[in-house]
Short mmCIF file of C-alpha atoms in Angstrom, two decimals:
data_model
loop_
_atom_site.label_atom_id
_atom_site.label_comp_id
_atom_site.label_asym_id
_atom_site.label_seq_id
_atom_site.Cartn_x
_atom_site.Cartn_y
_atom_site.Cartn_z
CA UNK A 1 0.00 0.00 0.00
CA UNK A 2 1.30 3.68 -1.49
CA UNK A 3 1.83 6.79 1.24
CA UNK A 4 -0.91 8.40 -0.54
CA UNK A 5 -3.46 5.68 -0.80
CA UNK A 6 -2.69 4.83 3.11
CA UNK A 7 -3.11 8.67 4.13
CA UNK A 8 -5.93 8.65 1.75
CA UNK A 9 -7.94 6.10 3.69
CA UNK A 10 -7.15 7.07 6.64
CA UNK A 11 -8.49 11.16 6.42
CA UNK A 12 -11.12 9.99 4.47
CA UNK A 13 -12.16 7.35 7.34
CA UNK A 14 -11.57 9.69 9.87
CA UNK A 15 -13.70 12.66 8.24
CA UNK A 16 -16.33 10.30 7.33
CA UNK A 17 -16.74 8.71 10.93
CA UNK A 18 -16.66 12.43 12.53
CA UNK A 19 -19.58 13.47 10.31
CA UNK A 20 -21.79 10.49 11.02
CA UNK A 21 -20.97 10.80 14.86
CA UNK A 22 -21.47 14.47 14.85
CA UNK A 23 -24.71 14.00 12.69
CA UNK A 24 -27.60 13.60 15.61
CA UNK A 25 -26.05 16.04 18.23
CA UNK A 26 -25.64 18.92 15.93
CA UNK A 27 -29.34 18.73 14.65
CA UNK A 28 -31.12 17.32 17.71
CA UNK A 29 -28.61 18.36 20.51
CA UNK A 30 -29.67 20.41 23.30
CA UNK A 31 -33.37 20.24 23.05
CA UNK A 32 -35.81 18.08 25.53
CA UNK A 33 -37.30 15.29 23.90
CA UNK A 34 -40.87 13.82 24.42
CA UNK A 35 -40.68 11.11 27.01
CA UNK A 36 -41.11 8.06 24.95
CA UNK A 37 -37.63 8.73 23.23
CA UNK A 38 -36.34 7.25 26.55
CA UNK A 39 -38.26 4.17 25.75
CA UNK A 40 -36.61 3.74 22.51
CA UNK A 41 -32.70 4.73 23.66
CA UNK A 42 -32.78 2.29 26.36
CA UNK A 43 -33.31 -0.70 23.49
CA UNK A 44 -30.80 0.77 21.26
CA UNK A 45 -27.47 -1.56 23.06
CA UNK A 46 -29.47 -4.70 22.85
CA UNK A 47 -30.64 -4.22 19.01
CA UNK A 48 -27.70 -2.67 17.97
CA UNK A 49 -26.00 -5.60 19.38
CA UNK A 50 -27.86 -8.62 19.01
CA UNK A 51 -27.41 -7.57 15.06
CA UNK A 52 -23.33 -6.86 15.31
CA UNK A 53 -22.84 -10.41 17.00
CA UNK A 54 -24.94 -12.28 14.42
CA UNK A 55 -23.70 -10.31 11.13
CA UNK A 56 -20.01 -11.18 12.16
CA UNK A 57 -20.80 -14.37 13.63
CA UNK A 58 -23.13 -16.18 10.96
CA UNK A 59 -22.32 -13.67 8.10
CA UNK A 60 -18.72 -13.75 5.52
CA UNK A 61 -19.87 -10.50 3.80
CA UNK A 62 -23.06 -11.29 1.91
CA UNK A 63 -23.11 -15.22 2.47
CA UNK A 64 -24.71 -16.51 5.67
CA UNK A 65 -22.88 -19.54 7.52
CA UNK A 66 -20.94 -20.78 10.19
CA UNK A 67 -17.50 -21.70 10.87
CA UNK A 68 -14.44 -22.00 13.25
CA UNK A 69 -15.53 -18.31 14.97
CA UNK A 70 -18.92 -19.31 15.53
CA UNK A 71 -17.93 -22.20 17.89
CA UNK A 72 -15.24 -20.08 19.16
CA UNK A 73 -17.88 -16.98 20.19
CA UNK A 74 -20.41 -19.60 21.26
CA UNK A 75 -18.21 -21.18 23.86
CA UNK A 76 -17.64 -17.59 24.81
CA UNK A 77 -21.19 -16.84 25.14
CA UNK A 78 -21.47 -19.68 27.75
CA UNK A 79 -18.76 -18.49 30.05
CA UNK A 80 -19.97 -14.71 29.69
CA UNK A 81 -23.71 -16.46 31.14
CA UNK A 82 -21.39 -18.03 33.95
CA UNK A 83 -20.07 -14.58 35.07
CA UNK A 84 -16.67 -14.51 33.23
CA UNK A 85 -15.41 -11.35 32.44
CA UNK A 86 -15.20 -9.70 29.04
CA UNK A 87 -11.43 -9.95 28.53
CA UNK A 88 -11.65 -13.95 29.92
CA UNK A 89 -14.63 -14.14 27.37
CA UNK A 90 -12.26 -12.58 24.12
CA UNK A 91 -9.37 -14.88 25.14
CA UNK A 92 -11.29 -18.24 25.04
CA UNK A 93 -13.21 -17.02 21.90
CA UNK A 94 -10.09 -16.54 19.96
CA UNK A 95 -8.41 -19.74 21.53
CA UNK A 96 -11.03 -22.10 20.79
CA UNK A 97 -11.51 -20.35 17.18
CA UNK A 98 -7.45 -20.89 16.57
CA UNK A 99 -7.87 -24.49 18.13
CA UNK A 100 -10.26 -25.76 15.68
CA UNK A 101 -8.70 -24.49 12.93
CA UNK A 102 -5.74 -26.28 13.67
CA UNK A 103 -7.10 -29.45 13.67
CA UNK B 1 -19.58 17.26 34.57
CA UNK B 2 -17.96 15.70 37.70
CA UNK B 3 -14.29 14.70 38.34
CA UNK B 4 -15.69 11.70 39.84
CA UNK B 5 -18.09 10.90 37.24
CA UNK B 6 -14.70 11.35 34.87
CA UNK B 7 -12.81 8.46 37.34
CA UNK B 8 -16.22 6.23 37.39
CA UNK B 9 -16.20 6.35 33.70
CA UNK B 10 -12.12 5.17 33.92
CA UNK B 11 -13.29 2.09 36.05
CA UNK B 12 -16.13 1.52 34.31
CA UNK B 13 -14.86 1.16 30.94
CA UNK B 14 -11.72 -0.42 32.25
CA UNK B 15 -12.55 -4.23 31.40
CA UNK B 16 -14.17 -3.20 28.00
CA UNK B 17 -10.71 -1.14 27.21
CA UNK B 18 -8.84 -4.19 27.79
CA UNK B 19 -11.04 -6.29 25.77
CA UNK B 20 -10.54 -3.78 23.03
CA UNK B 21 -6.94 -3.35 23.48
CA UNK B 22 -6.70 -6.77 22.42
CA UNK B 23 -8.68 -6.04 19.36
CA UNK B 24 -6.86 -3.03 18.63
CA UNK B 25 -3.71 -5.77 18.59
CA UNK B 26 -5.82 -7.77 15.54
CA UNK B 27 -6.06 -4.70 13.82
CA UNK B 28 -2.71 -4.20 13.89
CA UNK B 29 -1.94 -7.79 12.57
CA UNK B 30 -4.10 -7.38 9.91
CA UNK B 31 -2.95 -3.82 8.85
CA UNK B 32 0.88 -5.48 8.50
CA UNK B 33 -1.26 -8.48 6.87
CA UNK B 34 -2.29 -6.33 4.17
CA UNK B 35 0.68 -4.42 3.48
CA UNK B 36 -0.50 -1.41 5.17
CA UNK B 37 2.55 0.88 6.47
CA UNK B 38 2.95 0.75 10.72
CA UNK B 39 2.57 4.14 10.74
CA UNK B 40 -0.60 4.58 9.39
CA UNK B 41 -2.45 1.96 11.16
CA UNK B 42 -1.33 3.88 14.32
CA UNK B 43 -2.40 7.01 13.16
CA UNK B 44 -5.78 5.66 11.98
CA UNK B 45 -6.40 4.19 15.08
CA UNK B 46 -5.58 7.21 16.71
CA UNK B 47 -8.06 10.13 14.27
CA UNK B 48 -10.53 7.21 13.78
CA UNK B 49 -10.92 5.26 16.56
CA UNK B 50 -14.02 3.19 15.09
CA UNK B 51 -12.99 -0.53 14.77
CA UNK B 52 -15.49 -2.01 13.05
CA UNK B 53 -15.25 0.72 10.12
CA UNK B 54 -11.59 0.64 10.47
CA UNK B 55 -11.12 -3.07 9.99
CA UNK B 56 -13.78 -3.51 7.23
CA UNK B 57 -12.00 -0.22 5.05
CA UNK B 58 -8.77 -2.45 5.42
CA UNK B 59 -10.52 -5.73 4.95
CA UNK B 60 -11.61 -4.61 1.07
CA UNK B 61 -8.42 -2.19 0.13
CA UNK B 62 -6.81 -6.03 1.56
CA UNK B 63 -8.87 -8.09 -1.05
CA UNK B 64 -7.71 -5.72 -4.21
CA UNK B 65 -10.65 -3.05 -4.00
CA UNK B 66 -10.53 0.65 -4.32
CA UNK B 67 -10.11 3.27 -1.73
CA UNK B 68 -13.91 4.75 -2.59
CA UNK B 69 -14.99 1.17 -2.14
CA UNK B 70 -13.08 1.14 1.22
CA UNK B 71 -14.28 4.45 2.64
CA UNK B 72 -18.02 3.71 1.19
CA UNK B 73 -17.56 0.37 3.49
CA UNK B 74 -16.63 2.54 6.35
CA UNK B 75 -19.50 5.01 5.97
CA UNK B 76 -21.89 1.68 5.92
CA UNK B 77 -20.27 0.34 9.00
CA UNK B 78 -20.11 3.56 11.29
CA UNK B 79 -24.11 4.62 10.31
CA UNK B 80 -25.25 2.57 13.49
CA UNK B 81 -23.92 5.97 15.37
CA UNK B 82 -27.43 8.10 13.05
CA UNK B 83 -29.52 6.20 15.62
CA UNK B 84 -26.80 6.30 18.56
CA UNK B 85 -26.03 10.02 17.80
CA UNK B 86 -30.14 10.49 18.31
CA UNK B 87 -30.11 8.77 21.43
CA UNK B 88 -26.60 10.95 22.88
CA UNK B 89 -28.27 13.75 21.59
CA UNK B 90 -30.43 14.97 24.87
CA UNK B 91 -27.52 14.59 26.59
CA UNK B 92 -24.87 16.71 24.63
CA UNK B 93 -25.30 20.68 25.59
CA UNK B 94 -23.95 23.34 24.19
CA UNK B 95 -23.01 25.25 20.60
CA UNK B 96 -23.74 22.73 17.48
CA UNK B 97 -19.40 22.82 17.13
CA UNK B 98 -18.93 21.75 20.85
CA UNK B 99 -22.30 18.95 20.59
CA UNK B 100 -20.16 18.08 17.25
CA UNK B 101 -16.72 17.62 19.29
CA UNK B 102 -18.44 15.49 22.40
CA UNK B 103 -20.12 13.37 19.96
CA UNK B 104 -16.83 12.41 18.90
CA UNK B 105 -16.52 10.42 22.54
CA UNK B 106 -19.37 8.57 21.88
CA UNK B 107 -18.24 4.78 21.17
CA UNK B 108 -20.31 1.34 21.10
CA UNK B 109 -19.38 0.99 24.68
CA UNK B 110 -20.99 4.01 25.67
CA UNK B 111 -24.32 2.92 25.08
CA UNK B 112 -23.87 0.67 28.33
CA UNK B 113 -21.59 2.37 30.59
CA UNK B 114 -22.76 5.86 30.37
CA UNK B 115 -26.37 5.67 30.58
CA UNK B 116 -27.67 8.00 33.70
CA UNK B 117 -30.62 5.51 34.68
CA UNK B 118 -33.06 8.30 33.56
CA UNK B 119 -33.19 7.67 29.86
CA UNK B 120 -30.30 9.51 29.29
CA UNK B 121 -25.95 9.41 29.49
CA UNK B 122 -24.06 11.25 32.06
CA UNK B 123 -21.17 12.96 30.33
CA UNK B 124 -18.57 12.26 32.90
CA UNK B 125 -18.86 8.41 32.33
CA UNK B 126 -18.80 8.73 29.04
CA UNK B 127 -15.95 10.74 28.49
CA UNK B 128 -13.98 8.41 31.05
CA UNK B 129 -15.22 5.68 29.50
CA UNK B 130 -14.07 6.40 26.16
CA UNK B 131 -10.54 8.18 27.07
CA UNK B 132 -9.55 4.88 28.86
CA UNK B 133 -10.89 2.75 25.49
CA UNK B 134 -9.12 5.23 23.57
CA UNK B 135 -5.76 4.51 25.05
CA UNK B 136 -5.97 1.09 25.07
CA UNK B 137 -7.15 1.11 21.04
CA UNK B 138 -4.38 3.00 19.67
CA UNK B 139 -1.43 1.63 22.03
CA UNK B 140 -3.12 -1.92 21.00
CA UNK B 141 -2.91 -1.00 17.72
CA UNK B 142 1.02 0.01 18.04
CA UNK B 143 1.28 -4.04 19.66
CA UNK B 144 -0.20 -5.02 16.62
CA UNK B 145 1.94 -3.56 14.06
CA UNK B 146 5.02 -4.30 16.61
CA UNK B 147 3.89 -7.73 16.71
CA UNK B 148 2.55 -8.59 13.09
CA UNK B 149 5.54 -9.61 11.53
CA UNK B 150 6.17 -12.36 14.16
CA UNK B 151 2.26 -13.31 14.58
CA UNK B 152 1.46 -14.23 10.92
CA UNK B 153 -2.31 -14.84 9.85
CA UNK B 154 -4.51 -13.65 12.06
CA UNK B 155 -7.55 -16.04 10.99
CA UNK B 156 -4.91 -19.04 12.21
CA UNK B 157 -5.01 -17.34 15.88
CA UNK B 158 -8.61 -16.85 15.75
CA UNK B 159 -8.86 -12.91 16.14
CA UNK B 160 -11.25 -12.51 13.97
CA UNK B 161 -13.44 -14.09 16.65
CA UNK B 162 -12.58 -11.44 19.13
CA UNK B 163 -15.10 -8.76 18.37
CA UNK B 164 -18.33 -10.80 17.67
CA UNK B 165 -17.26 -11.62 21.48
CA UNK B 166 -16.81 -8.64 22.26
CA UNK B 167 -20.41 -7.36 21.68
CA UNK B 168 -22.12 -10.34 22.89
CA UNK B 169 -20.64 -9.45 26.31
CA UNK B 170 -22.29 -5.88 25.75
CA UNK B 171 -25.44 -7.38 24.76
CA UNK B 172 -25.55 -9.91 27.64
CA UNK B 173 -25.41 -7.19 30.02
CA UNK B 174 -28.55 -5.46 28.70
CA UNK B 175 -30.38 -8.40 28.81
CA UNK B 176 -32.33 -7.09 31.73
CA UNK B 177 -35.98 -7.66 30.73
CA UNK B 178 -38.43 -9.57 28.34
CA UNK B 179 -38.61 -6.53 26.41
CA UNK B 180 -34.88 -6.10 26.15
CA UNK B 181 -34.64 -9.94 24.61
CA UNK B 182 -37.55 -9.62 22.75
CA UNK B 183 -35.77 -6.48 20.79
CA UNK B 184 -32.36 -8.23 20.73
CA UNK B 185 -34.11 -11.29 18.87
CA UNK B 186 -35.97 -8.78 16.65
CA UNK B 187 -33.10 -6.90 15.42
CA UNK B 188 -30.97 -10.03 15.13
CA UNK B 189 -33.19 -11.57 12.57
CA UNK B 190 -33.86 -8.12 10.30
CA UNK B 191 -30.11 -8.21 10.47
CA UNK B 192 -29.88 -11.60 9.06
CA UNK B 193 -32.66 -11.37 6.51
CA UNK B 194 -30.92 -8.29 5.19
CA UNK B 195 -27.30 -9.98 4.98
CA UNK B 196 -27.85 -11.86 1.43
CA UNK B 197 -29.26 -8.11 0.07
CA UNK B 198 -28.16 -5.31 1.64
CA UNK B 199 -23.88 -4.35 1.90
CA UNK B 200 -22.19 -4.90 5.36
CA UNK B 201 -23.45 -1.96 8.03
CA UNK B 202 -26.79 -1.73 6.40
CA UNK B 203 -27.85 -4.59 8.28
CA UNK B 204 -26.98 -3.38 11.66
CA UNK B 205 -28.38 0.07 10.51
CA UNK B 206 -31.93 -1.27 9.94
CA UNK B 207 -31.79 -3.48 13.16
CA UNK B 208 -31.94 0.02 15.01
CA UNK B 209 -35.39 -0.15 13.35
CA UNK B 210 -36.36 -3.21 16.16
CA UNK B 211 -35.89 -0.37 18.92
CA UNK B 212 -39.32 1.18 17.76
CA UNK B 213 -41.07 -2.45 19.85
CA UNK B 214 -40.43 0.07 22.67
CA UNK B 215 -43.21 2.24 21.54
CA UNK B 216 -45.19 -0.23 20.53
CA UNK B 217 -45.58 -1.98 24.04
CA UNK B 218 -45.33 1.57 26.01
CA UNK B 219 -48.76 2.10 24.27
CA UNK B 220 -50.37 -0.90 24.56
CA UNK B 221 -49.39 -0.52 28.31
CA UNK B 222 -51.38 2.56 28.37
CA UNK B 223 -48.10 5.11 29.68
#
């Protein structure tokens, strides 16, 4: 990868990210909203999410299926529901993902 | 803004920061992976500081496509933070340049660890939140480039399974009622009936759209 092309992606990503974040702040910021907005924030982590885990999870791009990761984040997902922390949880995702895929 | 609500923030963010430090290392392996200078994974780690968009813009400049393609993938990946910018916004005060400059803080993370318990975020957990993330991201990232020479593939040490982790933790944690799981099954599945149409982010974008259950039930509850 060129200089250019790397400083390239990197303003552009940068610029691009600041805009989107700035986005609802600048045009709602400020101002009291009606009380049922509350109602929708407070689902926003578990929608938001649900949908990360299972696009990365069950998803190569456009193609839905499973592999290696998927057992890897499962066995996570049991020892997160048993209380283990999230850096535990990380570290036996990625070992049990690098495990089976050196069988 | 408190002090203290700054050092709650700090502790509070703490075990997500490490979790992402270690992703912030993957990165790094897969910027060297790609052929991306040391440098400039660093110092988009450092402006950027938005993983997901940062490691799918390297993901397709990796596999041979352009750098509009790349930044387009970016854009896709980061709108999830329309909907989270709406839901900061109550909380942000100030002139539209300094509501612009706090938004910057806002992260994934802060969704759970800043939240006031009133329907809104405190700003001093947030801020601490994300200044402790943000050290952790970028020095990762430096571990990663440090490291990726001697590391090799990063698929064969199962990384890539570090971040799906990584928000199922989040999402575990907000788990707190029927209403909650009933959402997080909700958008799960209009993420998954999108994936065969729609480009990566899209997905996660319209899953935002299962939040709107919340108004749905509030009504039929009669508040």
């Amino acid at each position: 990868m060129s200089t250019g092309t790397a400083l390239a992606l990197v303003g552009g990503c940068a610029l691009i990210t600041a805009m989107i974040k700035a986005t609802g702040p600048v045009a709602l910021g400020g101002r009291e909203l009606p009380a049922w907005f509350a109602s929708i924030v407070e689902l926003m982590a578990p929608a938001l999410f649900a949908a990360l885990v299972v696009t990365q999870v069950l998803a190569d791009r456009r193609e839905l299926g499973i592999g290696a990761d998927t057992a890897g984040v499962a066995l996570a997902g049991v020892a997160i529901w048993r209380g283990a922390s999230v850096v535990t949880a990380v570290l036996i995702a990625a070992a049990a993902t690098a495990a089976l895929r050196a069988l | 803004m408190s002090g203290a609500g700054f050092r709650a923030g700090v502790r509070v963010g703490l075990p997500f920061a490490l979790a992402g430090g270690l992703l912030a290392t993957s990165f790094g392996v897969l910027a060297i992976d790609v052929g991306m200078p040391g440098w400039a994974a660093v110092l988009m780690s450092a402006i950027v500081f938005a993983g997901s968009a940062q490691i799918a813009a390297l993901g397709i400049l990796g596999a041979g496509g352009g750098l509009g393609s790349a930044l387009g993938a970016a854009a896709l990946m980061n709108s999830r933070f329309l909907p989270i910018g709406l839901a900061f916004a109550p909380s942000l005060p100030g002139h539209p340049l300094s509501r612009a400059a706090q938004a910057q803080a806002v992260v994934d993370v802060s969704l759970v660890v800043a939240e006031d318990g009133r329907g809104g975020f405190d700003r001093g957990l947030l801020f601490g939140s994300t200044a402790i993330q943000y050290l952790t991201w970028v020095g990762g990232t430096a571990a990663g480039v440090l490291a990726g020479g001697v590391l090799g593939d990063p698929e064969a040490l199962g990384l890539d399974a570090i971040y799906p982790t990584f928000f199922l933790a989040l999402m575990v944690g907000e788990l707190r009622s029927g209403r909650a799981w009933g959402v997080a099954t909700a958008g799960a599945l209009i993420a998954l009936a999108l994936v065969p149409i729609a480009p990566p982010g899209v997905p996660v974008l319209a899953a935002s759209a299962a939040t709107l259950i919340g108004l749905h039930r509030r009504r039929g509850a009669g508040a």
